[in-house]
PDB file of C-alpha atoms and ligand atoms in Angstrom:
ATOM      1  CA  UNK A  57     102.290 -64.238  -7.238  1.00 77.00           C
ATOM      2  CA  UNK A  58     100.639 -66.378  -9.934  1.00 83.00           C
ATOM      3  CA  UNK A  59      97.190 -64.205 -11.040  1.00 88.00           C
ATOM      4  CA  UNK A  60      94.466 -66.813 -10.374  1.00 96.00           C
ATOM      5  CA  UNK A  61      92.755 -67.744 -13.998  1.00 97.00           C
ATOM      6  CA  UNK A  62      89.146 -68.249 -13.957  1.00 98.00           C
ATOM      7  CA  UNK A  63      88.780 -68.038 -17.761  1.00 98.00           C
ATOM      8  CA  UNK A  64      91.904 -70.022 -19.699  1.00 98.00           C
ATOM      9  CA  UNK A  65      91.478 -70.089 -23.831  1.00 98.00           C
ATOM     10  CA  UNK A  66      93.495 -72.337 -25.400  1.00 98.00           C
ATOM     11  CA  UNK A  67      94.157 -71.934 -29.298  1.00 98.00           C
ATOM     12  CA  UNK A  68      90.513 -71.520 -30.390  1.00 98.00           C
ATOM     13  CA  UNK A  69      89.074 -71.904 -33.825  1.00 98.00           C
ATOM     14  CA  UNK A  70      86.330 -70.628 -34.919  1.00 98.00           C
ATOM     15  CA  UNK A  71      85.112 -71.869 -39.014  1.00 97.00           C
ATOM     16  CA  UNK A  72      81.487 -70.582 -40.777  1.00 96.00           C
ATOM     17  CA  UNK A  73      81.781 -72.565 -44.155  1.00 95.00           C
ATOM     18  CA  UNK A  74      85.096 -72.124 -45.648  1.00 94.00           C
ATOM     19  CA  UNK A  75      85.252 -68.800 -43.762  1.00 96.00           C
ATOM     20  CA  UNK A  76      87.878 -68.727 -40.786  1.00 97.00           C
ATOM     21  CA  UNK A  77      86.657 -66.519 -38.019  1.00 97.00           C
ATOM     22  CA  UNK A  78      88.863 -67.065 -35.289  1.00 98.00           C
ATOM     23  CA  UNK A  79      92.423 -68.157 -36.002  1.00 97.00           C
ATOM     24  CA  UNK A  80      93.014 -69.691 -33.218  1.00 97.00           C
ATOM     25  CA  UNK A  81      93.656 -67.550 -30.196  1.00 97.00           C
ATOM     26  CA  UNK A  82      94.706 -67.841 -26.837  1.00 98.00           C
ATOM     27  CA  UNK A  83      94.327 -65.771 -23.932  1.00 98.00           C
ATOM     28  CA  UNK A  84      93.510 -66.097 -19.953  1.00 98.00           C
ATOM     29  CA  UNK A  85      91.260 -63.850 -18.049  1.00 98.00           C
ATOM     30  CA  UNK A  86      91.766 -63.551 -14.428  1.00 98.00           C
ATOM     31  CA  UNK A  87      89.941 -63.470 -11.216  1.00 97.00           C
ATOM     32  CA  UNK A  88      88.188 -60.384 -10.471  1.00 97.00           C
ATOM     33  CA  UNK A  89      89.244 -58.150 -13.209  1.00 97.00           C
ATOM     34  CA  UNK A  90      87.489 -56.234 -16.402  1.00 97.00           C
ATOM     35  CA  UNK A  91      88.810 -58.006 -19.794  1.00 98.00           C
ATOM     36  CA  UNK A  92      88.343 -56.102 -22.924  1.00 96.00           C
ATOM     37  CA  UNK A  93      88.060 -57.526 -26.076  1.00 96.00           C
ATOM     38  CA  UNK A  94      88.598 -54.867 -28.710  1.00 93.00           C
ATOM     39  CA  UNK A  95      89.104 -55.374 -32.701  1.00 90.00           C
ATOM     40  CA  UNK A  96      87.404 -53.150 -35.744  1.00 89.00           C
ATOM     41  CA  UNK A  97      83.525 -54.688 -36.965  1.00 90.00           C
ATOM     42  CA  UNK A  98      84.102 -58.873 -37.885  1.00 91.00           C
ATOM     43  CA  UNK A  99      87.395 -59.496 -36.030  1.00 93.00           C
ATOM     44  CA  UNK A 100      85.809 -61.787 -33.837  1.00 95.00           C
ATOM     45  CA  UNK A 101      85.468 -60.800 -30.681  1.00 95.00           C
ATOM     46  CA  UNK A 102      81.284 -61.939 -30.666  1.00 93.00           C
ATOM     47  CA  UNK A 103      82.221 -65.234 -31.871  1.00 96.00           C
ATOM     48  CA  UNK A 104      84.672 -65.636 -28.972  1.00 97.00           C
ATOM     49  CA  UNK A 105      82.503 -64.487 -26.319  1.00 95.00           C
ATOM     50  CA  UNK A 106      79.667 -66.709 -27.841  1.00 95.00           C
ATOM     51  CA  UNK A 107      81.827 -69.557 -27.962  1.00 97.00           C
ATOM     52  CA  UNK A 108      83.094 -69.175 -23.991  1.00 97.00           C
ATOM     53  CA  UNK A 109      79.315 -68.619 -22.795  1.00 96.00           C
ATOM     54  CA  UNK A 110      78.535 -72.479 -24.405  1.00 95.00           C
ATOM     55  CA  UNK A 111      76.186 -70.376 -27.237  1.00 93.00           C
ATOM     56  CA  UNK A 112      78.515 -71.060 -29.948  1.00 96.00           C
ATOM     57  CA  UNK A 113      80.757 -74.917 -31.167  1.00 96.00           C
ATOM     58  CA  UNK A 114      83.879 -74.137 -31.827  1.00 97.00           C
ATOM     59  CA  UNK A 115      86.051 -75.654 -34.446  1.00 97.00           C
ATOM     60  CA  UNK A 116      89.041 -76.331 -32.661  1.00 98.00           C
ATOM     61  CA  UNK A 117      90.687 -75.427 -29.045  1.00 98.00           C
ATOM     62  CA  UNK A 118      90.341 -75.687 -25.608  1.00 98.00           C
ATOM     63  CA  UNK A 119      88.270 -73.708 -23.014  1.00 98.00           C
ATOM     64  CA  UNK A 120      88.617 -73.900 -19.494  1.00 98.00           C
ATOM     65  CA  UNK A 121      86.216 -71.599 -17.351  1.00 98.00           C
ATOM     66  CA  UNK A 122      86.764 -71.990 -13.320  1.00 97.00           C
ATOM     67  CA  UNK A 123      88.241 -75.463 -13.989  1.00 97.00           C
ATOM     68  CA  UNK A 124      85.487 -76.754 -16.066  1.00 98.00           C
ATOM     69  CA  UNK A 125      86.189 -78.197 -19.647  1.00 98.00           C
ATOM     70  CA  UNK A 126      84.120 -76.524 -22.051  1.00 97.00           C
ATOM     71  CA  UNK A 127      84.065 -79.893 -24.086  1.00 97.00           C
ATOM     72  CA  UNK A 128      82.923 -81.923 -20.794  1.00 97.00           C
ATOM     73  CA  UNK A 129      80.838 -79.888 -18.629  1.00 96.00           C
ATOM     74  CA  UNK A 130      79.354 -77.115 -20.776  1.00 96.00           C
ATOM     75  CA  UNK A 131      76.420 -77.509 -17.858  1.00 94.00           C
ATOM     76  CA  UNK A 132      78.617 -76.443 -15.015  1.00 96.00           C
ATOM     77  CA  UNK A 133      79.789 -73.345 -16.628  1.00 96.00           C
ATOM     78  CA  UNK A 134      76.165 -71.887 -17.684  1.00 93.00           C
ATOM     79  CA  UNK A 135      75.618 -72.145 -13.836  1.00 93.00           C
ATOM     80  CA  UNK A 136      78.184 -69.648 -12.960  1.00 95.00           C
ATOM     81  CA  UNK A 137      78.073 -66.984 -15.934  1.00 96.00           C
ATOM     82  CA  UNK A 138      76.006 -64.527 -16.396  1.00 93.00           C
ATOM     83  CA  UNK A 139      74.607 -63.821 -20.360  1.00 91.00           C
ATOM     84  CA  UNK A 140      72.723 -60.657 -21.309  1.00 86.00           C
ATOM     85  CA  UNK A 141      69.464 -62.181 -23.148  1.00 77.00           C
ATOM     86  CA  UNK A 142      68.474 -61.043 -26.579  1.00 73.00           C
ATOM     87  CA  UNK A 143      65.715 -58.414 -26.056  1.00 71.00           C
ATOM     88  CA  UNK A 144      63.395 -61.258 -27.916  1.00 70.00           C
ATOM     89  CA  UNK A 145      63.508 -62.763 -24.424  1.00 75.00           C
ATOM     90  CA  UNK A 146      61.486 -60.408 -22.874  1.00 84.00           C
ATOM     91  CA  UNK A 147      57.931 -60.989 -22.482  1.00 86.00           C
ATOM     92  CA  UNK A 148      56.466 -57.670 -24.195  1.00 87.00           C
ATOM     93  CA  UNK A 149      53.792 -58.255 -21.714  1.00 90.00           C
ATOM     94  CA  UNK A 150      55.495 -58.079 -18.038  1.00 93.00           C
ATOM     95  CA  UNK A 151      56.428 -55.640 -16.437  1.00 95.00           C
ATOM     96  CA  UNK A 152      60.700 -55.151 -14.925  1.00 95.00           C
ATOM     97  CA  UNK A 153      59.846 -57.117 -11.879  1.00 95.00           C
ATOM     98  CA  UNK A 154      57.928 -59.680 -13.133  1.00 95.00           C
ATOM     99  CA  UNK A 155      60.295 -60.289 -15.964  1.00 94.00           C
ATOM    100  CA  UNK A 156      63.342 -60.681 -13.230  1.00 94.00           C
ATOM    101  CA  UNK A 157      60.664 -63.145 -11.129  1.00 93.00           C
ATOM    102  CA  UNK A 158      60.089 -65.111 -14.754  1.00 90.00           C
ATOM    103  CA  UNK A 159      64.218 -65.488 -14.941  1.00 89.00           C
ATOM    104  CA  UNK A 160      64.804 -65.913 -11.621  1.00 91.00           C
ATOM    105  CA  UNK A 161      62.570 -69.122 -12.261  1.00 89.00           C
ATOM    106  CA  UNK A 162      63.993 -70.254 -14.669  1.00 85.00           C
ATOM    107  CA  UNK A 163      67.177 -70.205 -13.502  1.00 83.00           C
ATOM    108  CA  UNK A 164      65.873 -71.800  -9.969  1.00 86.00           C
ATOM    109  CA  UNK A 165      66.747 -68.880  -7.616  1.00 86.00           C
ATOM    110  CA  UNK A 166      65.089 -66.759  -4.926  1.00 88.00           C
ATOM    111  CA  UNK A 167      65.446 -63.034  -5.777  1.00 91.00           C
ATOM    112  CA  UNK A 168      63.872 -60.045  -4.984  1.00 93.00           C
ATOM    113  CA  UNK A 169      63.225 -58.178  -7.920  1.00 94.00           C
ATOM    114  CA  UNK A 170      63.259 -54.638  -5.681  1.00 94.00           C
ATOM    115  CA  UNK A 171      67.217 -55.056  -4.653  1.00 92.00           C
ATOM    116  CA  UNK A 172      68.308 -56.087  -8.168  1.00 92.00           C
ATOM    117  CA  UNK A 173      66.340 -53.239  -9.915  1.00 94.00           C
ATOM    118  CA  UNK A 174      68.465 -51.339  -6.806  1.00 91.00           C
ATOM    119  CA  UNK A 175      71.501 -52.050  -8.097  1.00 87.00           C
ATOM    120  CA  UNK A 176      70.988 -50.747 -11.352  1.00 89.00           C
ATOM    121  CA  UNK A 177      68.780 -47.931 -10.668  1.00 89.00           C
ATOM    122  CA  UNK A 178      65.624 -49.074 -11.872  1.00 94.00           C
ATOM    123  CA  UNK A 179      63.626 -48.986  -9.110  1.00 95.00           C
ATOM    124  CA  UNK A 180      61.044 -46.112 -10.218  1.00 95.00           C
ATOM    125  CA  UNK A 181      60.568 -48.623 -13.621  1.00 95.00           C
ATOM    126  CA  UNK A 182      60.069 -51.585 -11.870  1.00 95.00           C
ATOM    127  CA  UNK A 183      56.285 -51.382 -13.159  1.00 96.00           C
ATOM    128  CA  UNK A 184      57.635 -50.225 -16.655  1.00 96.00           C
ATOM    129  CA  UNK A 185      57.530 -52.456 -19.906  1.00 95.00           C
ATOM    130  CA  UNK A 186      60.813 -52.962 -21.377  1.00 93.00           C
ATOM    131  CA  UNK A 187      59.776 -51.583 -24.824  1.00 92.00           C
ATOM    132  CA  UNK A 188      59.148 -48.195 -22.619  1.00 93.00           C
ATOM    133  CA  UNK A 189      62.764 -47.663 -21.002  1.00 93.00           C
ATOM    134  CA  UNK A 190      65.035 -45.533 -22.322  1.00 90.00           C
ATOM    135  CA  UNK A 191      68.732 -47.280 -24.133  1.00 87.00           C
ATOM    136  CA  UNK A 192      70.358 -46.704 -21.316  1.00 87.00           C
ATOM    137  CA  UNK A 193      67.493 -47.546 -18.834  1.00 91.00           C
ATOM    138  CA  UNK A 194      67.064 -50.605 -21.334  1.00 91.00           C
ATOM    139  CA  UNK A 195      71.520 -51.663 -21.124  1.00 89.00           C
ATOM    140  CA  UNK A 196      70.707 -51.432 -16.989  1.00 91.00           C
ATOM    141  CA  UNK A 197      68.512 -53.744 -17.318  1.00 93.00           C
ATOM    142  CA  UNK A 198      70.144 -55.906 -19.612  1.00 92.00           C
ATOM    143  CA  UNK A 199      72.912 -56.038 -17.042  1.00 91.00           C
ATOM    144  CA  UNK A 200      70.480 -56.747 -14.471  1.00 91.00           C
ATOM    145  CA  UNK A 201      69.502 -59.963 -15.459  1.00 92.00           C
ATOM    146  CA  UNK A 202      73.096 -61.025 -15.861  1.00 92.00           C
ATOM    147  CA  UNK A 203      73.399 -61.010 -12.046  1.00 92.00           C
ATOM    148  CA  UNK A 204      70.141 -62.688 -11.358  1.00 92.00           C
ATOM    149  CA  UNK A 205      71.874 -66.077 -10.813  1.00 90.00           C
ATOM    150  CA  UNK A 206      74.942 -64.604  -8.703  1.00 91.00           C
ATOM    151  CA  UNK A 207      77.484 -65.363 -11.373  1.00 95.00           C
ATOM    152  CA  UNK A 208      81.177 -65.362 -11.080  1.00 97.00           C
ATOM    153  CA  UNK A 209      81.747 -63.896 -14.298  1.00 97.00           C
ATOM    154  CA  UNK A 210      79.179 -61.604 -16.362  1.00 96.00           C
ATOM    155  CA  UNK A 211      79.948 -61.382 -20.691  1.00 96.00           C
ATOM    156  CA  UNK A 212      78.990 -57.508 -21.697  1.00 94.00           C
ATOM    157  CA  UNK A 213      78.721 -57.334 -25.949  1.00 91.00           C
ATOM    158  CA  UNK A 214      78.872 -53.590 -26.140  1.00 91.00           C
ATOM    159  CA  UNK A 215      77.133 -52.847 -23.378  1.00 90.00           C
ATOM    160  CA  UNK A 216      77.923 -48.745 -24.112  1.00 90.00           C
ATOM    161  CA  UNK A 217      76.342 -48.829 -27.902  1.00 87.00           C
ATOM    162  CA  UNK A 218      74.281 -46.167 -28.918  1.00 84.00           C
ATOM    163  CA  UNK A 219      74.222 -44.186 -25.896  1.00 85.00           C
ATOM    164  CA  UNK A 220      74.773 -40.778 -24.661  1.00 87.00           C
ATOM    165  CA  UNK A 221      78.001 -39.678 -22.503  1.00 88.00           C
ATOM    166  CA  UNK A 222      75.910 -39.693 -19.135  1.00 88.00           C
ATOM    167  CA  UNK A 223      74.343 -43.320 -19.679  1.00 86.00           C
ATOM    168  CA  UNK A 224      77.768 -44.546 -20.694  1.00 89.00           C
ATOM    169  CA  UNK A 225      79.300 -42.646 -18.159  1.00 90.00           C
ATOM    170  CA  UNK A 226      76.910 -44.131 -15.518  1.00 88.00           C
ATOM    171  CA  UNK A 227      77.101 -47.721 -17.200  1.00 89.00           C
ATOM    172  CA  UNK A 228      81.251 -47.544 -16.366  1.00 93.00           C
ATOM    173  CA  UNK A 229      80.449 -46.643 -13.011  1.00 93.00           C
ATOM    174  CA  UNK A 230      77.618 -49.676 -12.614  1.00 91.00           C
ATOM    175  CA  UNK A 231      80.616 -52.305 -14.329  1.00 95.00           C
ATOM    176  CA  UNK A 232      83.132 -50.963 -12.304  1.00 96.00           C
ATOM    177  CA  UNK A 233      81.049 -51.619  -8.800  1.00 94.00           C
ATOM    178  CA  UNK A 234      80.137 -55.130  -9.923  1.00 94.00           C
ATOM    179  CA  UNK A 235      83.664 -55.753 -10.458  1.00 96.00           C
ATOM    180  CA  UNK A 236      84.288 -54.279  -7.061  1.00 96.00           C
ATOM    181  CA  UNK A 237      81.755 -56.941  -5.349  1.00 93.00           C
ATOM    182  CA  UNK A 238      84.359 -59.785  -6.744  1.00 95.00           C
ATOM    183  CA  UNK A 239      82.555 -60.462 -10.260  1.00 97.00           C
ATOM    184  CA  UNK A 240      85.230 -61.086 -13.256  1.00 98.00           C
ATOM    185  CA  UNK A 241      83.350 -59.059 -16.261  1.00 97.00           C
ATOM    186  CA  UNK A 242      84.655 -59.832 -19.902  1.00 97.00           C
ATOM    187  CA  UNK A 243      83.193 -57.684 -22.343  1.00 95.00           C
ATOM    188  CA  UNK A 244      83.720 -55.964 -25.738  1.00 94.00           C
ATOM    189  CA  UNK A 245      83.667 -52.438 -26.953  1.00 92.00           C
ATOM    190  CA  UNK A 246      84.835 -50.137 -30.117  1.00 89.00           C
ATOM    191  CA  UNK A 247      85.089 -47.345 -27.808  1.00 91.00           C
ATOM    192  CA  UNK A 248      89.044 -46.872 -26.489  1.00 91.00           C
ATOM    193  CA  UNK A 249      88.268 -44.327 -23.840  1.00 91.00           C
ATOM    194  CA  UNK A 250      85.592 -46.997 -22.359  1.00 93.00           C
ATOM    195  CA  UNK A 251      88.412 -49.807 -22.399  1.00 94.00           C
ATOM    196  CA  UNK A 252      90.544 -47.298 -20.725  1.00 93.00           C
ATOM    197  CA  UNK A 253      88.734 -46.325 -18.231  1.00 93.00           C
ATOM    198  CA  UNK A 254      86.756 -49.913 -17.290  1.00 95.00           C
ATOM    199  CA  UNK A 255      89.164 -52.606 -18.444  1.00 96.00           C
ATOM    200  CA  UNK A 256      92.504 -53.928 -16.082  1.00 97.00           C
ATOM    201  CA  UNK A 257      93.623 -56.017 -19.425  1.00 97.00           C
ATOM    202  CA  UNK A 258      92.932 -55.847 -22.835  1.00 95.00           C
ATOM    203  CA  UNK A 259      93.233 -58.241 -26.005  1.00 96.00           C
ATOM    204  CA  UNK A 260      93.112 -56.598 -29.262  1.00 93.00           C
ATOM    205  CA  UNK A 261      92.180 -58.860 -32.036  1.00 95.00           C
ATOM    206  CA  UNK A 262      92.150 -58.224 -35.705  1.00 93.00           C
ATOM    207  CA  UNK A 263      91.049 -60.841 -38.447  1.00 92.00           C
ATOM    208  CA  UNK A 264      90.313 -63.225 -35.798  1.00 96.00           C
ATOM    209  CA  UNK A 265      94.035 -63.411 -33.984  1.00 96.00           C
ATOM    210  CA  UNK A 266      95.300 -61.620 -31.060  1.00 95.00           C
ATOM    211  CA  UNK A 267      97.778 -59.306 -32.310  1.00 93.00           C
ATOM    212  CA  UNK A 268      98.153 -57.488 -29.097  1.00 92.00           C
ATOM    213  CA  UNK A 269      97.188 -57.727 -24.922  1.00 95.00           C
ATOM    214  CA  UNK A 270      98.302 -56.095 -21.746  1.00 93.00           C
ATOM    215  CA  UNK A 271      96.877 -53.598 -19.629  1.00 94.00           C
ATOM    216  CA  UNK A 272      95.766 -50.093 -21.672  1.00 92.00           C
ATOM    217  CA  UNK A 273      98.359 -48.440 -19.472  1.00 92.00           C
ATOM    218  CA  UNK A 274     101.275 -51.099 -20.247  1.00 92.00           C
ATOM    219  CA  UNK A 275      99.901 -50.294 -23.979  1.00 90.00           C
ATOM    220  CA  UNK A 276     100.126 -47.013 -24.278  1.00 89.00           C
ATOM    221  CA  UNK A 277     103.788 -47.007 -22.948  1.00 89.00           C
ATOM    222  CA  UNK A 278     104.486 -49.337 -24.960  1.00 88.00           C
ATOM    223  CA  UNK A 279     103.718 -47.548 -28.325  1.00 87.00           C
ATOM    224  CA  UNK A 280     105.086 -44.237 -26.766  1.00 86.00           C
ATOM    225  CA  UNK A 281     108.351 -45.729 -26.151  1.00 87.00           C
ATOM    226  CA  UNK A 282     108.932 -46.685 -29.205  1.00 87.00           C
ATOM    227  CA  UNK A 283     108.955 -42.830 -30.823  1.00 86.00           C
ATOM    228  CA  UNK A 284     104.830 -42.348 -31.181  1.00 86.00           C
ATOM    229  CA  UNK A 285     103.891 -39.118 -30.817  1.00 83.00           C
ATOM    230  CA  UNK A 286     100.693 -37.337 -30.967  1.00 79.00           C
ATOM    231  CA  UNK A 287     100.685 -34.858 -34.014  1.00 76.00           C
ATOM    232  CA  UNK A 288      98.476 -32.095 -32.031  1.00 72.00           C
ATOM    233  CA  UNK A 289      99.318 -31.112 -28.788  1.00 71.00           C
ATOM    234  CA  UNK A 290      96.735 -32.467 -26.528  1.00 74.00           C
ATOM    235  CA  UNK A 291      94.307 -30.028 -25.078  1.00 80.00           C
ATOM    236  CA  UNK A 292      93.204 -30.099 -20.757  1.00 85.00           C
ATOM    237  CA  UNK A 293      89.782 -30.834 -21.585  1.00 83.00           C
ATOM    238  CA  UNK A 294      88.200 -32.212 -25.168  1.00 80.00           C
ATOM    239  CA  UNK A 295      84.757 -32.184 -26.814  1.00 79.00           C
ATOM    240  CA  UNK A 296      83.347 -34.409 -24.265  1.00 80.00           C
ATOM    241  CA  UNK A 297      84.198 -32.751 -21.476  1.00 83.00           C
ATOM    242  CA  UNK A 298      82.052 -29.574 -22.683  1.00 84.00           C
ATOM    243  CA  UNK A 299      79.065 -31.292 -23.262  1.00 83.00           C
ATOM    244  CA  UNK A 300      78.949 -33.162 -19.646  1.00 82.00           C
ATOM    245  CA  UNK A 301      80.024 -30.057 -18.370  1.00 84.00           C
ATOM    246  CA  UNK A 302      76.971 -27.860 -20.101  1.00 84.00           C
ATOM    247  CA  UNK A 303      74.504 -30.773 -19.709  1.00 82.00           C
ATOM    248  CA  UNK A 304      75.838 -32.147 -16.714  1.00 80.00           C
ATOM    249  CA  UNK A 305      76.666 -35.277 -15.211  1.00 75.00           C
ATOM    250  CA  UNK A 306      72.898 -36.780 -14.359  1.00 76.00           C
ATOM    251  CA  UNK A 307      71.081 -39.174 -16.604  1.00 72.00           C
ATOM    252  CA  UNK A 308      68.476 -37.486 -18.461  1.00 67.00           C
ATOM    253  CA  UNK A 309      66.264 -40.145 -18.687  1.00 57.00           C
ATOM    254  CA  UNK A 310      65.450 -39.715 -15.142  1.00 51.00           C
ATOM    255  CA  UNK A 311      64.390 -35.840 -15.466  1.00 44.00           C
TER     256      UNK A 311
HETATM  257  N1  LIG B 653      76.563 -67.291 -38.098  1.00 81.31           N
HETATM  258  C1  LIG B 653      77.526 -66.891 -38.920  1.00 81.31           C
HETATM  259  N2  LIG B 653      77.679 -67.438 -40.152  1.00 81.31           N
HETATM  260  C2  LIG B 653      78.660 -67.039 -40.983  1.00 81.31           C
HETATM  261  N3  LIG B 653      79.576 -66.087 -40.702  1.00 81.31           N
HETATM  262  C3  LIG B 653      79.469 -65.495 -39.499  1.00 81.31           C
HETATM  263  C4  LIG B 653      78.445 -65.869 -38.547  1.00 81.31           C
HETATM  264  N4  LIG B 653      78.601 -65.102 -37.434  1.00 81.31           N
HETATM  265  C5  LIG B 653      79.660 -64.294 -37.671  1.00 81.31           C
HETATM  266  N5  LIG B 653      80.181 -64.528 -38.906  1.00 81.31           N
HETATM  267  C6  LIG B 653      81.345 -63.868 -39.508  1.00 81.31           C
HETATM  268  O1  LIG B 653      82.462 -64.067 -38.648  1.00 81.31           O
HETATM  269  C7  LIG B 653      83.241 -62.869 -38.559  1.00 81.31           C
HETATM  270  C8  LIG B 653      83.377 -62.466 -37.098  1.00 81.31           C
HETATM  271  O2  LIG B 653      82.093 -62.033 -36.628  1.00 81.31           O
HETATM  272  P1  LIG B 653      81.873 -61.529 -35.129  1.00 81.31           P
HETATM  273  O3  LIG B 653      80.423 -61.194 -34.991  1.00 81.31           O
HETATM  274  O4  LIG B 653      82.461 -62.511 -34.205  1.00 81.31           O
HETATM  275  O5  LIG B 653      82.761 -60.213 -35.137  1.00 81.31           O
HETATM  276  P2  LIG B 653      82.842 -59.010 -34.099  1.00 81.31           P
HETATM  277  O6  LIG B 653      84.295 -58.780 -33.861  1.00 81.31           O
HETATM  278  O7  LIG B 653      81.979 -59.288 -32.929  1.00 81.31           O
HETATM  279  O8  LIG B 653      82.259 -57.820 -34.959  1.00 81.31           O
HETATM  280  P3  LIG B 653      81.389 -56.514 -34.562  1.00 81.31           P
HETATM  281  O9  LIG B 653      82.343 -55.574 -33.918  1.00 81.31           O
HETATM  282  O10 LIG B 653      80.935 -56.027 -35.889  1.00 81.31           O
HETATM  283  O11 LIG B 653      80.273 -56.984 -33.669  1.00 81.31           O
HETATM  284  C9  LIG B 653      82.551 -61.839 -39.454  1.00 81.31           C
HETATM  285  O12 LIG B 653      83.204 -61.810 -40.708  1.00 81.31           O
HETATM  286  C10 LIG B 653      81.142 -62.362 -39.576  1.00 81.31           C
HETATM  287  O13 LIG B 653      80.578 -62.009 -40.825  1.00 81.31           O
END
């Protein structure tokens, strides 16, 4: 069966100056999965995302996003994505639920700020100011307000930065449900074992050109079978492992 594209990137180009970002790449995302873009600090992957959530001009290409052109109907495809704002967005003095009402405004949409906070387990903060949650508490709501307009695709920037293994552990397990609900997700990360665990596909971009993408699994086969092996044998557990298993698997923001 054909996989069902609801993101199609065409050769893009990406200049700053006399600087060449993106060296014109091309990749599809498809319908209901988790796409990772990974790539080491200035590969790209930013400018890409930017570029497919109608942020960013590009310099050259051709974006399609659930059959809309990029170069004719940039207004049809802000309807159905979902963006995480910059935290300069939010009104320093509203509270979670009055922030989501503000957005929810803006965006022309009836929401109830009590279910969304729900979703991401904000509920006890709903009368909190943003400046007083937690990073993790902070990300959740971050990826809250990408689902405030009931998008078909949410764009995640490192959604996992800077936290600890229980918030990122409990951010996988927020992705992977909004994934299960039928949302495509496309996001980016420098962490391996996140892409592993969240993403179906991966591209892997260095100096702003794909120079790899398949699934991690179809990956890591792929470099095994041809004669990698892993100088130390691996241990059953590693360093991660002990510390959720001494501090344990809940978030301790909410202790
Ligand atoms: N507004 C800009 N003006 C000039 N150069 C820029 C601009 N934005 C990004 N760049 C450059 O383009 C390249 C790609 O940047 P981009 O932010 O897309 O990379 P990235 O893969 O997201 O990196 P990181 O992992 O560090 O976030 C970098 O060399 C960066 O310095």
């Amino acid at each position: 069966m054909e996989p069902d594209i609801i993101i199609s990137v065409k050769d893009l180009h990406k200049r700053y100056g006399q600087f060449e970002a993106v060296k014109g790449i091309s990749f599809d995302v498809y319908r209901g999965e988790v796409f990772g873009l990974l790539g080491p600090n200035g590969a790209g992957k930013s400018t890409t995302l930017e570029i497919i959530e109608t942020l960013r001009d590009k310099t050259g290409g051709k974006v399609v996003v659930d059959g809309f052109d990029l170069d004719k109907d940039p207004g049809s495809i802000k309807k159905i994505i979902g963006v995480q704002l910059q935290a300069s967005g939010y009104y320093p003095g509203l509270n979670l639920s009055e922030l989501i009402e503000l957005f929810a405004g803006l965006y022309n949409k009836k929401v109830d700020p009590l279910e969304l906070l729900g979703r991401v387990n904000l509920v006890d903060k709903r009368k909190a100011k943003f400046k007083e949650l937690s990073g993790g508490q902070k990300q959740r709501f971050s990826i809250a307000t990408t689902l405030i307009n009931d998008p078909k695709i949410i764009f995640l920037d490192e959604p996992t930065t800077g936290l600890d293994p229980q918030a990122r552990r409990n951010l996988w397990q927020l992705i992977t449900s909004i994934r299960d609900k039928g949302t495509t997700i496309i996001l980016t990360t420098h962490y391996m074992d996140e892409a592993e665990v969240l993403c179906d596909r991966v591209a892997i971009i260095d100096s702003g050109k794909i120079i790899e993408m398949a699934s991690p699994d179809g990956l890591i086969d792929k470099l095994v079978a041809g004669g990698f092996e892993r100088r130390k044998e691996v241990k059953k557990a590693n360093l991660e492992d002990v510390f959720i298993h001494l501090t344990g698997h809940g978030l301790r923001e909410e202790d």
